[in-house]
C-alpha positions as a printed Julia matrix, in Angstrom:
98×3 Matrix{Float64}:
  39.36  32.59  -61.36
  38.79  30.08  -59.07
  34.83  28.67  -58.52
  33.1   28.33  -55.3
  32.05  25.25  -53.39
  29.82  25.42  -50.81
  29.35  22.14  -48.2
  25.9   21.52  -48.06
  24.65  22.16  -44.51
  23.52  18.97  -42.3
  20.35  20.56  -40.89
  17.88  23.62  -41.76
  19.74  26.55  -40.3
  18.13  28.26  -37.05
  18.38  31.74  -35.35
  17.69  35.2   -36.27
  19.01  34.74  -40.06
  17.59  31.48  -40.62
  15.81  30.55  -44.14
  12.49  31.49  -42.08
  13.71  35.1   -41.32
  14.34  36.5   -44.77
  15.12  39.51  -43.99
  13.05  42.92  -44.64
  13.14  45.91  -46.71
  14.85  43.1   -49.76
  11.08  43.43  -52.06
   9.83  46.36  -54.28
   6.0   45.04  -52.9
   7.39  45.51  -48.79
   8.87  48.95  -49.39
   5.42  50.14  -51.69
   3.1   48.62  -48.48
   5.53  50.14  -46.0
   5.19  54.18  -47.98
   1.7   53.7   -49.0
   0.94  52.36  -45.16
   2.78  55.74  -43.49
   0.86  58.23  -45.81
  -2.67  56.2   -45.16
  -1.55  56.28  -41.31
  -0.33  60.09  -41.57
  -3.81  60.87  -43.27
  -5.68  59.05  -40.54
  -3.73  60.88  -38.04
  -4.35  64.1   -39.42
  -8.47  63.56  -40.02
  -8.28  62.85  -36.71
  -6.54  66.37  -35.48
  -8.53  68.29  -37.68
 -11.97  66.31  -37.12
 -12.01  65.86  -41.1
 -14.17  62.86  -42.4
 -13.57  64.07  -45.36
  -9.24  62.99  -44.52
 -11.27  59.62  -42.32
 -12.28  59.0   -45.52
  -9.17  59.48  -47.67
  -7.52  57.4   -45.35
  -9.53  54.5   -45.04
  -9.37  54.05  -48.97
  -5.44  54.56  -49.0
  -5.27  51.76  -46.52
  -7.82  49.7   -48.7
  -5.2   50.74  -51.91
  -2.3   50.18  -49.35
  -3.68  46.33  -49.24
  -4.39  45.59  -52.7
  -1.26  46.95  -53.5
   0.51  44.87  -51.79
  -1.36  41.49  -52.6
  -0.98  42.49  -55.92
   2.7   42.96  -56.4
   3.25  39.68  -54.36
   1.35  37.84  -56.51
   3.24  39.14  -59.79
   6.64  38.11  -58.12
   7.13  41.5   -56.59
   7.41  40.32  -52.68
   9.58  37.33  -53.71
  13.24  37.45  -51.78
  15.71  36.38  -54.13
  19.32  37.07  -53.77
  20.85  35.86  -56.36
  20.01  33.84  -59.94
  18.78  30.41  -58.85
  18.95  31.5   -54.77
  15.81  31.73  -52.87
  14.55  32.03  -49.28
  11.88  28.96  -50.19
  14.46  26.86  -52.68
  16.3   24.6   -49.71
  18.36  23.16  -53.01
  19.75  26.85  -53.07
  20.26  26.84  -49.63
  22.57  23.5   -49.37
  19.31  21.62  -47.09
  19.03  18.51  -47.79
């Protein structure tokens, strides 16, 4: 088997899948805010329909839960975007930027 070389690139890359456009949908922490965000939006929507504030309520806290959440699992490594051992979208050594 024969082992890859990659050229190191001469400048930071640019356009739409540039190191500052990861991506989405590639964390466990973007796809728990993204569910827990719909339901606490579907629950808002619905208190509102039904006059609840009882569902007002419920909502509000899911989107409070929604945002700790989210903080949360960044901060334990959760909203990181890694691609492969060693390969970051914040390690420019990984990248081949100088």
């Amino acid at each position: 088997m024969s082992k890859h070389t990659y050229q190191r690139l001469s400048h930071p890359p640019t356009g739409p899948h540039a190191v500052e456009d990861p991506g989405h949908a590639q964390n466990a922490a973007g796809w728990t805010v993204m569910v827990l965000g719909i339901i606490a939006g579907a629950l808002g929507t619905w208190a509102v329909v039904v006059l609840s504030p009882a569902f007002a309520i419920a909502a509000v806290v899911m989107t409070v839960v929604t945002i700790v959440a989210g903080v949360v699992m960044s901060k334990m490594g959760m909203g990181s975007y890694t691609y492969a051992e060693g390969d970051t979208a914040t390690n420019s050594e990984s990248l081949g930027i100088k």
